[in-house]
XYZ file of C-alpha atoms in Angstrom:
733
model
C 7.800 9.328 -45.428
C 5.832 10.382 -42.282
C 3.348 13.242 -42.733
C 4.715 16.284 -44.633
C 3.610 18.937 -46.485
C 0.621 17.596 -48.140
C -1.561 17.671 -44.509
C -4.614 18.905 -44.900
C -4.715 20.908 -41.397
C -4.495 24.553 -40.602
C -0.690 24.885 -39.019
C -1.428 26.251 -35.541
C 1.552 27.335 -32.913
C 2.311 24.642 -29.871
C 2.503 25.368 -26.430
C 5.181 24.396 -25.412
C 7.383 27.181 -23.598
C 9.941 24.769 -21.707
C 11.674 22.097 -22.047
C 9.326 19.167 -20.255
C 10.651 18.056 -16.668
C 8.581 14.758 -15.810
C 9.510 15.125 -11.819
C 8.750 11.708 -10.651
C 8.249 8.378 -13.565
C 8.573 4.822 -13.364
C 12.464 4.906 -12.410
C 11.745 4.094 -8.934
C 14.517 6.945 -7.682
C 15.078 5.626 -3.720
C 14.870 9.160 -3.073
C 11.194 8.836 -3.784
C 8.164 7.963 -1.530
C 6.573 5.967 -3.388
C 3.988 3.379 -3.657
C 4.736 -0.100 -5.781
C 4.031 -0.834 -8.888
C 0.198 -2.125 -8.974
C -2.991 -3.120 -11.278
C -6.059 -3.163 -10.634
C -7.428 -7.629 -9.292
C -10.863 -7.092 -8.063
C -14.213 -4.412 -8.332
C -16.959 -5.610 -6.640
C -19.940 -3.277 -6.528
C -20.582 -0.886 -4.205
C -23.553 1.367 -4.589
C -25.394 3.017 -7.010
C -22.843 3.672 -10.103
C -19.635 2.758 -8.222
C -17.356 -0.403 -7.334
C -15.289 -1.032 -4.719
C -11.269 -1.121 -6.391
C -9.253 -4.156 -5.062
C -4.626 -3.110 -5.990
C -2.834 -5.763 -6.294
C 0.986 -4.642 -5.668
C 4.048 -5.884 -7.109
C 5.471 -6.265 -3.111
C 3.500 -9.361 -1.323
C 3.177 -7.269 1.648
C 2.335 -4.244 0.945
C -0.943 -3.653 2.457
C -3.520 -4.305 0.296
C -5.600 -0.615 -0.408
C -9.445 -0.541 -1.148
C -11.070 2.333 -2.639
C -13.678 3.795 -4.920
C -14.930 4.643 -8.244
C -17.189 5.053 -10.979
C -18.593 1.661 -12.388
C -18.357 2.852 -15.932
C -14.332 3.083 -15.423
C -14.160 0.143 -15.141
C -17.045 -2.016 -17.176
C -17.495 0.253 -19.708
C -20.723 1.418 -21.558
C -21.668 2.521 -25.030
C -21.402 5.813 -24.291
C -17.628 5.527 -22.051
C -15.106 3.897 -22.815
C -11.705 3.733 -21.353
C -8.924 4.074 -23.860
C -5.558 4.056 -22.261
C -3.377 5.168 -18.788
C -0.306 7.049 -18.265
C 1.152 8.036 -14.731
C -1.590 6.522 -13.113
C -4.181 8.787 -14.863
C -6.965 6.917 -16.943
C -8.200 8.664 -20.010
C -11.837 8.134 -20.918
C -13.807 8.715 -24.575
C -17.292 10.264 -23.935
C -18.434 8.969 -27.740
C -21.408 11.223 -28.208
C -19.806 14.126 -27.484
C -16.602 13.365 -28.814
C -14.810 14.619 -25.410
C -11.841 12.980 -24.017
C -11.574 13.541 -20.047
C -8.195 12.548 -17.861
C -9.399 11.210 -14.489
C -6.983 9.988 -11.835
C -10.379 7.719 -9.951
C -8.336 4.880 -10.295
C -5.016 5.938 -8.911
C -4.247 4.221 -5.593
C -3.035 7.562 -4.290
C -5.943 9.877 -5.350
C -8.387 10.454 -2.992
C -11.960 8.672 -3.644
C -13.297 11.568 -1.939
C -12.409 14.564 -4.477
C -11.607 12.853 -7.284
C -9.902 14.953 -10.176
C -11.598 14.370 -14.029
C -10.270 16.932 -16.157
C -12.511 17.515 -19.754
C -10.041 18.019 -22.492
C -11.516 20.297 -25.734
C -13.778 18.247 -28.174
C -11.656 16.328 -30.259
C -11.242 17.417 -33.943
C -11.385 14.925 -36.844
C -8.571 15.045 -39.361
C -9.686 14.055 -43.748
C -10.010 10.749 -43.366
C -8.956 9.877 -40.658
C -10.962 8.900 -37.215
C -10.941 9.616 -33.434
C -13.683 6.830 -32.225
C -10.585 4.135 -31.369
C -7.396 5.117 -30.028
C -4.765 3.176 -29.688
C -3.046 4.396 -26.104
C -2.793 7.882 -24.513
C 0.264 9.532 -22.926
C 1.337 12.375 -20.682
C 4.112 14.194 -20.912
C 4.751 14.931 -16.847
C 3.367 13.222 -14.145
C 0.061 15.213 -13.745
C -1.809 17.181 -16.296
C -2.332 19.415 -13.995
C 1.104 20.604 -14.503
C 1.503 24.184 -16.355
C 3.627 22.188 -19.513
C 2.056 18.818 -19.637
C 1.080 17.458 -23.070
C -1.695 14.940 -23.685
C -0.779 12.483 -27.196
C -3.464 10.536 -28.066
C -2.863 7.990 -30.756
C -5.881 6.952 -32.559
C -5.935 4.073 -34.919
C -4.760 5.080 -38.370
C -3.049 7.949 -39.266
C -3.832 10.927 -36.766
C -1.608 12.017 -33.598
C -3.230 14.798 -31.560
C -1.558 16.792 -28.895
C -3.121 19.233 -26.624
C -1.970 21.215 -23.440
C -4.593 20.513 -20.535
C -3.361 23.079 -18.025
C -5.946 25.330 -16.281
C -3.887 28.212 -17.252
C -4.633 28.336 -20.740
C -9.024 28.019 -19.939
C -11.032 27.850 -22.972
C -7.855 28.614 -24.982
C -6.878 25.111 -24.996
C -6.966 22.660 -27.913
C -5.578 20.004 -30.060
C -3.063 20.068 -32.219
C -3.281 17.453 -35.305
C -0.989 15.527 -36.998
C -1.243 12.893 -40.459
C 1.324 10.629 -40.609
C 1.489 9.342 -43.883
C 3.420 6.093 -42.944
C 0.953 3.525 -42.588
C 3.628 1.057 -40.682
C 2.912 3.677 -37.535
C -0.865 3.663 -37.845
C -1.699 1.137 -35.237
C 1.449 1.455 -33.074
C 1.661 3.411 -29.443
C 3.410 6.509 -28.399
C 5.084 7.376 -25.428
C 6.855 10.392 -23.872
C 10.616 10.300 -23.886
C 11.731 12.666 -21.049
C 15.630 11.810 -22.023
C 14.892 13.767 -25.769
C 11.702 15.419 -24.659
C 10.165 14.267 -27.367
C 6.602 12.353 -27.878
C 8.472 8.968 -30.111
C 6.276 6.152 -31.741
C 7.880 2.778 -32.482
C 6.109 0.928 -36.122
C 5.074 -1.442 -36.546
C 8.179 -4.718 -36.948
C 10.150 -2.096 -35.227
C 12.446 -0.915 -38.177
C 11.363 2.643 -37.523
C 10.950 5.402 -34.500
C 9.412 8.593 -35.090
C 9.434 11.730 -32.809
C 8.204 14.902 -32.226
C 9.825 17.616 -30.626
C 7.827 19.432 -28.392
C 9.911 22.962 -28.525
C 9.293 22.847 -32.409
C 6.231 23.464 -34.431
C 6.469 20.981 -36.536
C 4.457 18.207 -38.136
C 7.033 16.001 -39.968
C 9.113 13.675 -37.514
C 12.294 12.682 -37.072
C 13.031 9.459 -38.167
C 15.163 6.985 -36.484
C 16.292 3.632 -38.694
C 17.062 0.420 -36.302
C 19.460 -2.119 -37.363
C 19.266 -4.721 -35.064
C 22.454 -6.833 -33.326
C 23.114 -10.210 -31.717
C 19.616 -11.462 -33.056
C 19.571 -15.167 -30.964
C 19.249 -18.482 -33.488
C 15.923 -19.661 -33.106
C 15.172 -23.154 -33.911
C 12.385 -24.118 -36.350
C 9.543 -24.752 -33.973
C 9.902 -21.160 -32.227
C 10.867 -19.671 -35.827
C 6.677 -21.175 -37.074
C 5.319 -19.920 -33.591
C 6.693 -16.510 -34.071
C 6.115 -16.231 -37.432
C 2.125 -16.577 -36.782
C 2.180 -14.375 -34.036
C 0.180 -11.367 -33.344
C 3.412 -9.014 -32.477
C 3.445 -5.347 -30.779
C 6.168 -3.090 -29.959
C 6.898 -0.881 -27.113
C 9.225 1.838 -26.633
C 9.842 1.881 -22.402
C 12.858 4.456 -20.990
C 14.434 3.648 -17.842
C 14.702 6.868 -16.028
C 16.904 5.562 -13.357
C 19.786 4.644 -16.328
C 19.278 6.622 -19.017
C 18.351 3.669 -21.476
C 16.089 2.752 -24.708
C 14.091 -0.224 -24.702
C 12.305 -1.676 -28.224
C 10.434 -4.738 -26.266
C 8.616 -6.889 -28.819
C 5.665 -8.989 -27.650
C 5.098 -12.224 -30.154
C 0.875 -13.260 -28.969
C -1.236 -16.361 -30.277
C -4.972 -16.943 -30.098
C -6.050 -19.534 -28.005
C -9.437 -20.825 -27.224
C -11.180 -20.754 -30.042
C -10.066 -17.398 -30.164
C -11.413 -16.051 -27.528
C -8.060 -14.945 -25.464
C -4.723 -13.957 -25.833
C -1.570 -15.855 -25.068
C 1.865 -14.023 -25.157
C 4.422 -17.120 -26.888
C 7.290 -15.312 -26.762
C 9.333 -11.584 -25.809
C 12.300 -9.800 -27.374
C 13.695 -6.679 -25.967
C 16.387 -4.672 -27.372
C 18.697 -1.459 -26.355
C 18.053 0.772 -28.520
C 21.505 3.296 -28.786
C 21.394 6.713 -30.053
C 22.591 6.076 -33.682
C 20.035 3.883 -33.954
C 21.371 -0.221 -33.238
C 18.777 -2.365 -31.785
C 21.105 -4.441 -30.063
C 18.932 -7.818 -28.844
C 19.628 -8.292 -24.499
C 18.894 -10.710 -22.107
C 20.099 -8.710 -19.147
C 18.133 -5.573 -17.640
C 20.348 -6.014 -15.062
C 18.392 -5.052 -11.953
C 15.156 -3.157 -13.752
C 11.671 -4.580 -14.577
C 9.918 -3.195 -17.518
C 5.841 -3.428 -17.293
C 3.899 -3.485 -20.830
C -0.112 -3.507 -20.458
C -2.748 -1.070 -22.148
C -0.997 1.823 -20.302
C 2.525 3.618 -21.090
C 4.512 0.945 -21.059
C 7.082 1.511 -18.020
C 10.705 0.735 -16.345
C 11.618 0.245 -12.379
C 14.528 -0.799 -10.921
C 13.574 -4.097 -9.060
C 15.721 -2.896 -5.680
C 13.814 -0.481 -5.393
C 10.720 -2.455 -4.884
C 10.744 -5.712 -2.456
C 9.610 -9.068 -4.498
C 9.554 -7.214 -7.824
C 12.183 -10.025 -10.141
C 14.894 -8.245 -12.160
C 15.643 -8.878 -15.594
C 11.621 -9.194 -16.215
C 8.758 -8.367 -18.321
C 5.532 -8.101 -16.820
C 2.878 -8.063 -19.238
C -1.100 -7.594 -18.472
C -3.421 -8.082 -21.213
C -7.744 -8.411 -21.069
C -7.740 -12.540 -20.278
C -3.640 -12.409 -19.532
C -1.259 -11.893 -16.599
C 2.314 -12.721 -17.456
C 5.696 -12.887 -16.174
C 9.033 -13.239 -18.737
C 12.012 -14.223 -17.813
C 14.975 -12.775 -19.969
C 17.862 -14.747 -18.247
C 16.364 -18.249 -19.474
C 12.923 -16.953 -21.743
C 10.822 -18.924 -20.003
C 7.149 -17.426 -19.521
C 4.991 -18.108 -16.367
C 1.192 -16.357 -15.794
C -2.112 -17.338 -15.902
C -5.510 -16.493 -17.390
C -7.701 -13.734 -15.622
C -10.056 -11.418 -16.656
C -8.736 -7.828 -16.020
C -11.303 -5.210 -15.573
C -8.468 -2.569 -16.311
C -5.465 -3.706 -17.535
C -3.378 -1.250 -16.993
C -0.132 -1.309 -15.060
C 0.101 1.561 -12.259
C 3.543 2.771 -12.743
C 5.178 3.890 -8.745
C 3.112 7.176 -7.666
C 4.433 9.789 -5.555
C 2.818 10.522 -2.171
C 2.308 14.410 -2.122
C 2.197 14.973 1.964
C 2.109 16.940 5.289
C 3.622 16.698 8.105
C 2.766 18.309 11.314
C 6.891 19.285 12.942
C 9.283 21.520 11.772
C 12.095 19.206 10.880
C 10.795 16.700 8.924
C 12.595 12.999 9.373
C 12.127 10.955 5.779
C 11.095 7.648 7.408
C 9.819 5.057 5.044
C 7.583 1.871 6.008
C 7.815 -1.043 8.417
C 7.804 -2.899 5.303
C 11.141 -2.237 4.811
C 10.745 -0.833 0.936
C 12.028 2.328 -0.150
C 8.792 2.896 -2.283
C 6.844 2.498 0.785
C 4.978 5.382 2.519
C 5.989 7.920 4.646
C 5.322 7.435 8.087
C 6.293 8.160 11.950
C 8.500 6.152 14.159
C 6.645 3.825 16.234
C 6.015 5.801 19.920
C 4.057 6.388 23.261
C 3.240 8.851 25.038
C 5.917 10.074 27.960
C 4.403 13.553 29.322
C 1.310 15.701 29.538
C 0.802 18.964 30.928
C -2.216 20.052 31.848
C -4.516 22.586 30.124
C -7.962 23.673 30.432
C -10.296 21.227 29.486
C -7.285 18.692 28.312
C -3.549 17.705 28.688
C -1.457 18.495 25.825
C 0.681 15.687 25.091
C 4.670 15.069 24.157
C 5.209 11.464 22.238
C 8.886 9.827 22.516
C 10.017 8.192 19.483
C 12.457 4.599 19.147
C 14.130 7.572 16.267
C 17.008 9.643 17.978
C 16.899 12.206 16.152
C 12.933 12.454 15.279
C 11.469 16.074 16.089
C 8.885 15.279 19.538
C 5.728 16.207 18.438
C 2.861 17.771 21.353
C -1.069 17.673 20.395
C -3.806 18.609 23.162
C -6.650 15.112 23.962
C -8.981 15.408 26.829
C -7.692 14.355 30.060
C -10.163 11.666 30.104
C -8.038 8.856 27.645
C -5.062 9.588 29.871
C -5.585 9.438 33.066
C -8.970 6.946 33.623
C -7.575 4.574 36.348
C -9.982 4.941 40.138
C -7.005 3.796 41.457
C -4.495 6.536 40.362
C -3.731 9.076 43.189
C -3.904 11.523 40.944
C -7.332 10.998 39.915
C -9.662 12.679 42.416
C -7.222 16.123 41.979
C -8.381 16.008 38.627
C -12.050 14.898 39.476
C -11.773 18.690 41.598
C -9.912 20.286 38.810
C -12.397 19.832 36.065
C -15.176 19.533 38.135
C -16.864 16.158 36.908
C -17.348 14.088 40.198
C -15.621 12.434 41.976
C -13.694 10.224 39.814
C -12.778 10.909 36.103
C -13.454 7.052 35.083
C -16.896 8.215 35.027
C -16.576 9.229 31.748
C -14.861 6.815 29.912
C -12.247 4.239 30.441
C -9.347 3.476 28.256
C -9.256 -0.463 27.195
C -6.767 -0.983 24.082
C -5.371 0.330 21.206
C -4.732 -0.992 17.532
C -3.019 1.179 14.615
C -3.267 3.819 16.537
C -6.682 4.360 17.413
C -7.620 4.282 21.237
C -10.390 2.393 22.671
C -12.408 3.597 25.653
C -15.693 2.214 27.263
C -18.065 4.722 28.490
C -18.898 2.056 31.669
C -22.931 3.247 32.346
C -23.896 2.872 28.731
C -21.919 0.116 27.954
C -20.860 1.708 25.052
C -17.533 1.406 22.873
C -16.091 4.147 21.363
C -13.128 4.753 19.167
C -10.697 8.007 19.100
C -7.613 8.885 17.258
C -7.061 11.716 19.400
C -3.276 9.951 20.879
C -2.620 9.423 17.024
C 0.505 11.072 16.548
C -0.031 11.563 13.227
C -3.867 12.384 13.387
C -5.420 16.148 13.920
C -6.373 17.724 17.344
C -8.231 19.972 15.564
C -10.468 17.464 14.385
C -10.373 14.770 16.388
C -12.334 11.547 14.769
C -14.870 9.508 17.518
C -16.575 6.240 16.350
C -19.144 5.176 18.754
C -20.220 1.734 18.042
C -23.097 0.341 19.107
C -24.305 -0.459 22.654
C -22.520 -3.900 24.072
C -24.143 -7.295 24.239
C -23.579 -9.674 27.246
C -24.127 -13.207 26.490
C -25.555 -15.237 29.390
C -22.966 -16.256 31.927
C -20.672 -13.518 30.383
C -19.271 -10.147 31.468
C -18.500 -6.856 29.715
C -17.282 -4.340 31.729
C -13.592 -6.028 31.654
C -12.016 -6.160 28.559
C -8.337 -7.896 28.226
C -7.960 -5.600 24.403
C -9.386 -4.154 21.323
C -8.054 -5.209 17.357
C -9.258 -3.960 14.209
C -8.808 -5.280 11.202
C -7.538 -2.445 8.932
C -5.826 0.491 9.293
C -9.235 2.950 10.167
C -12.240 1.909 11.350
C -13.505 4.261 8.609
C -12.655 1.651 5.893
C -15.796 0.405 4.775
C -14.386 -3.115 5.454
C -13.334 -2.886 8.666
C -14.006 -4.941 11.500
C -13.408 -4.834 15.404
C -12.863 -6.837 17.798
C -13.072 -6.896 21.596
C -12.061 -9.733 23.755
C -13.598 -9.828 27.392
C -12.370 -11.390 30.211
C -13.856 -15.101 29.978
C -15.392 -16.622 27.008
C -16.936 -13.402 24.998
C -15.326 -12.668 22.184
C -17.190 -9.998 20.627
C -16.892 -8.441 16.364
C -18.593 -5.178 14.865
C -18.092 -3.038 11.877
C -18.480 0.503 12.339
C -19.146 1.310 8.947
C -22.263 -0.195 8.547
C -23.975 2.836 9.414
C -27.463 2.211 11.322
C -26.924 -1.485 10.733
C -23.530 -2.080 12.616
C -24.544 -4.244 15.096
C -22.279 -6.536 17.717
C -21.780 -10.514 16.362
C -20.930 -12.763 19.557
C -19.144 -15.485 19.938
C -18.836 -17.742 23.364
C -15.361 -19.664 23.117
C -15.565 -22.686 25.107
C -11.970 -23.768 25.948
C -10.823 -21.608 29.140
C -7.522 -21.268 27.962
C -8.948 -17.851 25.877
C -11.077 -16.445 28.525
C -7.278 -14.415 29.836
C -6.201 -14.201 26.164
C -5.873 -11.335 24.012
C -7.117 -11.031 20.056
C -5.104 -9.790 17.169
C -5.447 -9.541 13.164
C -3.511 -11.498 10.908
C -3.010 -10.276 7.818
C -1.678 -12.665 6.202
C -4.856 -15.117 7.005
C -7.414 -12.501 7.067
C -8.696 -13.890 10.483
C -8.630 -12.992 13.755
C -6.452 -15.381 16.599
C -5.998 -15.665 19.461
C -3.598 -18.048 21.476
C -4.444 -19.803 24.416
C -2.514 -19.345 27.732
C 0.438 -21.893 28.124
C 1.052 -21.000 24.651
C -0.557 -24.819 23.159
C -3.402 -23.425 20.927
C -4.139 -21.142 18.873
C -7.889 -20.157 17.682
C -8.835 -18.400 14.659
C -11.992 -16.419 13.269
C -12.065 -16.469 9.170
C -13.967 -13.346 8.227
C -15.021 -14.765 4.797
C -17.385 -17.099 6.321
C -19.583 -14.861 8.392
C -17.270 -15.092 11.166
C -18.664 -18.871 12.378
C -18.753 -19.926 15.722
C -16.642 -22.691 15.735
C -12.808 -21.420 15.453
C -10.355 -23.602 13.383
C -7.572 -24.751 15.851
C -3.699 -25.041 15.525
C -1.806 -26.853 18.682
C 1.449 -26.034 18.263
C 5.128 -27.948 18.450
C 7.894 -26.553 20.478
C 11.471 -27.161 18.841
C 14.866 -26.500 20.398
C 13.404 -25.193 23.816
C 16.495 -24.244 25.985
C 18.012 -25.716 28.842
C 17.113 -23.033 31.641
C 19.601 -23.024 35.151
C 17.358 -24.072 38.466
C 17.670 -20.706 39.218
C 16.037 -19.573 35.616
C 13.281 -22.343 36.194
C 12.222 -21.346 39.638
C 11.673 -17.752 38.537
C 9.755 -18.485 35.572
C 7.709 -20.992 36.929
C 6.096 -18.237 39.550
C 5.842 -15.691 37.038
C 2.658 -14.235 35.153
C 2.661 -14.935 32.104
C 1.333 -13.626 29.284
C 1.017 -15.030 25.263
C 1.136 -12.488 22.469
C 0.842 -13.224 18.987
C 2.647 -10.682 16.287
C 2.735 -11.002 12.609
C 5.494 -9.002 10.730
C 4.206 -7.198 7.309
C 7.560 -7.282 5.588
C 8.664 -10.790 6.399
C 5.491 -12.594 6.225
C 6.529 -14.640 9.564
C 4.102 -15.498 12.429
C 6.299 -14.999 15.973
C 4.669 -15.870 19.314
C 6.003 -14.042 22.117
C 6.349 -15.462 25.612
C 6.528 -12.629 28.755
C 7.294 -13.926 31.962
C 6.956 -11.266 35.010
C 6.872 -10.744 38.606
C 5.548 -8.824 41.319
C 8.188 -6.941 43.585
C 7.289 -4.131 46.024
C 4.036 -6.134 46.580
C 2.857 -4.120 43.657
C 4.833 -3.746 40.981
C 5.431 -6.185 38.322
C 8.613 -6.727 36.144
C 9.211 -8.552 33.131
C 12.145 -11.197 34.298
C 12.513 -12.876 30.755
C 11.284 -13.250 27.417
C 10.697 -15.741 25.134
C 10.090 -15.666 21.275
C 9.059 -18.344 18.549
C 8.784 -18.710 15.257
C 5.233 -20.148 14.315
C 4.873 -22.135 11.075
C 1.303 -22.903 9.041
C 2.143 -26.171 10.921
C 2.381 -25.242 14.020
C 6.148 -25.864 14.455
C 6.926 -23.250 17.514
C 10.403 -22.830 16.746
C 12.328 -20.849 19.515
C 15.017 -18.626 18.317
C 17.298 -15.570 19.962
C 18.102 -14.151 15.791
C 14.900 -12.294 14.570
C 17.154 -10.337 12.259
C 16.509 -7.019 11.453
C 12.688 -7.104 13.089
C 12.114 -5.504 16.283
C 8.536 -6.528 17.732
C 6.517 -4.359 20.167
C 4.484 -5.408 23.183
C 1.951 -2.997 24.883
C -1.282 -2.510 25.993
C -2.162 -1.916 22.210
C -2.091 -4.478 19.865
C 1.514 -5.930 19.350
C 3.353 -5.185 16.554
C 7.144 -5.994 14.211
C 8.802 -3.404 12.132
C 12.091 -3.449 10.247
C 14.364 -2.080 12.611
C 16.673 -0.550 9.795
C 13.533 1.517 8.218
C 13.891 3.487 11.352
C 16.771 4.715 12.618
C 17.443 4.088 16.362
C 15.137 1.547 16.154
C 17.734 -1.856 17.606
C 17.160 -4.915 15.822
C 16.403 -8.301 17.355
C 15.308 -6.885 20.366
C 11.518 -7.056 22.147
C 10.131 -3.611 23.681
C 7.919 -3.974 26.281
C 6.120 -1.087 27.934
C 3.224 -1.465 30.703
C 1.750 1.057 33.036
C 4.975 1.675 35.003
C 7.445 -0.428 32.988
C 9.154 0.405 29.789
C 11.877 -2.633 29.111
C 14.193 -3.729 26.037
C 14.597 -7.529 25.886
C 17.760 -8.573 23.609
C 17.408 -11.936 22.257
C 20.929 -12.463 20.932
C 22.035 -12.842 24.875
C 18.429 -12.474 26.491
C 19.743 -9.213 28.783
C 16.753 -7.160 29.897
C 16.947 -3.035 30.623
C 14.313 -2.075 32.756
C 13.046 1.628 33.883
C 10.592 1.864 35.974
C 8.127 4.815 34.981
C 4.587 5.679 35.512
C 2.820 5.045 32.098
C 0.101 7.303 31.474
C -1.232 5.532 28.111
C 0.775 2.305 28.076
C 0.381 2.125 24.410
C 3.057 1.764 21.960
C 1.420 3.321 18.377
C 2.606 1.280 15.205
C 4.272 3.207 12.195
C 1.719 5.608 10.693
C 0.606 7.030 7.567
C 1.239 10.716 7.259
C -2.445 12.182 5.788
C -0.940 13.048 2.231
């Protein structure tokens, strides 16, 4: 039997007042805004006693996140050891005082500026047990701050302990300890079943499952005896390998389908005993009466097994997660088991924190009355909550500023208004309204004396103070940023290379979403041969790294950052060349060149050729984060009414890694946005109202939409105060 009347511990009342509700778990419900499953891929030293974590997501094109965390949570020392993870909360054990602590430091969506650390009361060791070695930790709800959350800790040996960490208990929080008599549970792992509202433990060998009801004050568990059905016929060689394996059992519950699975992992020691390797995996569907049905068909489900509590997701909710597979993460191994053909793939790697982190709900605040839930441009239902692509379509004058209104590409998206400095919107000395503004704000003869906006990237607008040659980054025009506390980051004074200039700028590009990120690099392309880089986060050591480009075909081109290649890239005028600078090689002066070979060019009519030959042509590189494709967009514009430029034609080419530029009139569900900002691309289906297979263009006097399928252009002539398309912005949470 398990437990029993012979436990030598005091009986206390368990503190569950009502059934525990798990609001969000690994089920991957499409109604939730969640991150994809992930794990910590690397940790680099970062300041005193901290490391910079890098996460690897199950989605190929999900942006890599980096955040700081205490070094001891990744590289354990003699005093503090991480002993498990559940719902993204990692547990550490302070050996000297026997205290267990819960941290959200390793959670990818938690703040590294204000981490949460919850200390539990000192552990109580049951006689003839130990509390130094822990098999795992399980939480009954997504956060230990939830009122009815219970933490379960399974120690190696007979002890199982519970605690309710809720702050409402204060000093009354204490451990509820159970001694388990049956040794088949001594090395097993505990999990929480939302379906049964119980903590459950599978016995070694998989014969038994013990369950403890949190709504009852009980030491004796409910026992379920499993009967195995449909076992596969194994060859003699397979049987020989499995009989010599170290076997572990894991209970997993699918929140989306209500199914319970028992996963048996068979591992062997390799490399002289220095590491382990998974040799086989068997999955069983556990029915309520105890039938364990061997299966090779999980349908749309994917199971994640690691040192954290095992979980299960719908693969279709997270693009690139493969269905009907078991993902395995251990200290020295990352493996993928395909149930359909029993194939195991993977590689040996030292994993600093072998915890799969399940999908995390993103808490958010919206600054509009009727929020519209738009999921990220990557196309996955699990991606962060975002605003649709937008631009500024109006500015109402107010004392010392202007009130901006934004036009969103989603028809029913509520209009957002915010305040911004007037000089970021009206700064063209040739604008007839400028002298009137100068008089109104009493700033001299020209508003542009203060600053001139010279580009935008990831919603950050760059301005240039001509008098001192300083470039500044602003989030004032970002629709998702606060106008009460705007962020303005000044970069060091520009350095002009001999025989170059730093007064006229073609555009600005950021290597990450925010210049406040530690590894963000700002690239500025000046008219002419100069290209300059700067790392804003370097504090007092920030400086410009300047490059002179010899090839004149790049003098008027625009720079962009490629996440796919981790490089800044510039298309040459005419579209023959693409130059790339590798940030991982100290930004060498000599770029890597890619020569494009064009295919399937259309045959224009004589009239079309005559128009295109007289056009001002610009080339724009655009990268789709959702599909991994790179496009070269060529825009052909002619002067009309002696002053205005009007788009006459657009050509889009898919650029392959080998330099093949294939003309296309079908980019599928994608939509490209070209403006004075860095160009970007989104999945149209992620933003209701955005039309697919189109190129949207925004310039000083033009709003245009080009339909690739039939080469039809719709043009609206309108004065644009800030001709920048703002890409989808993650809403702060």
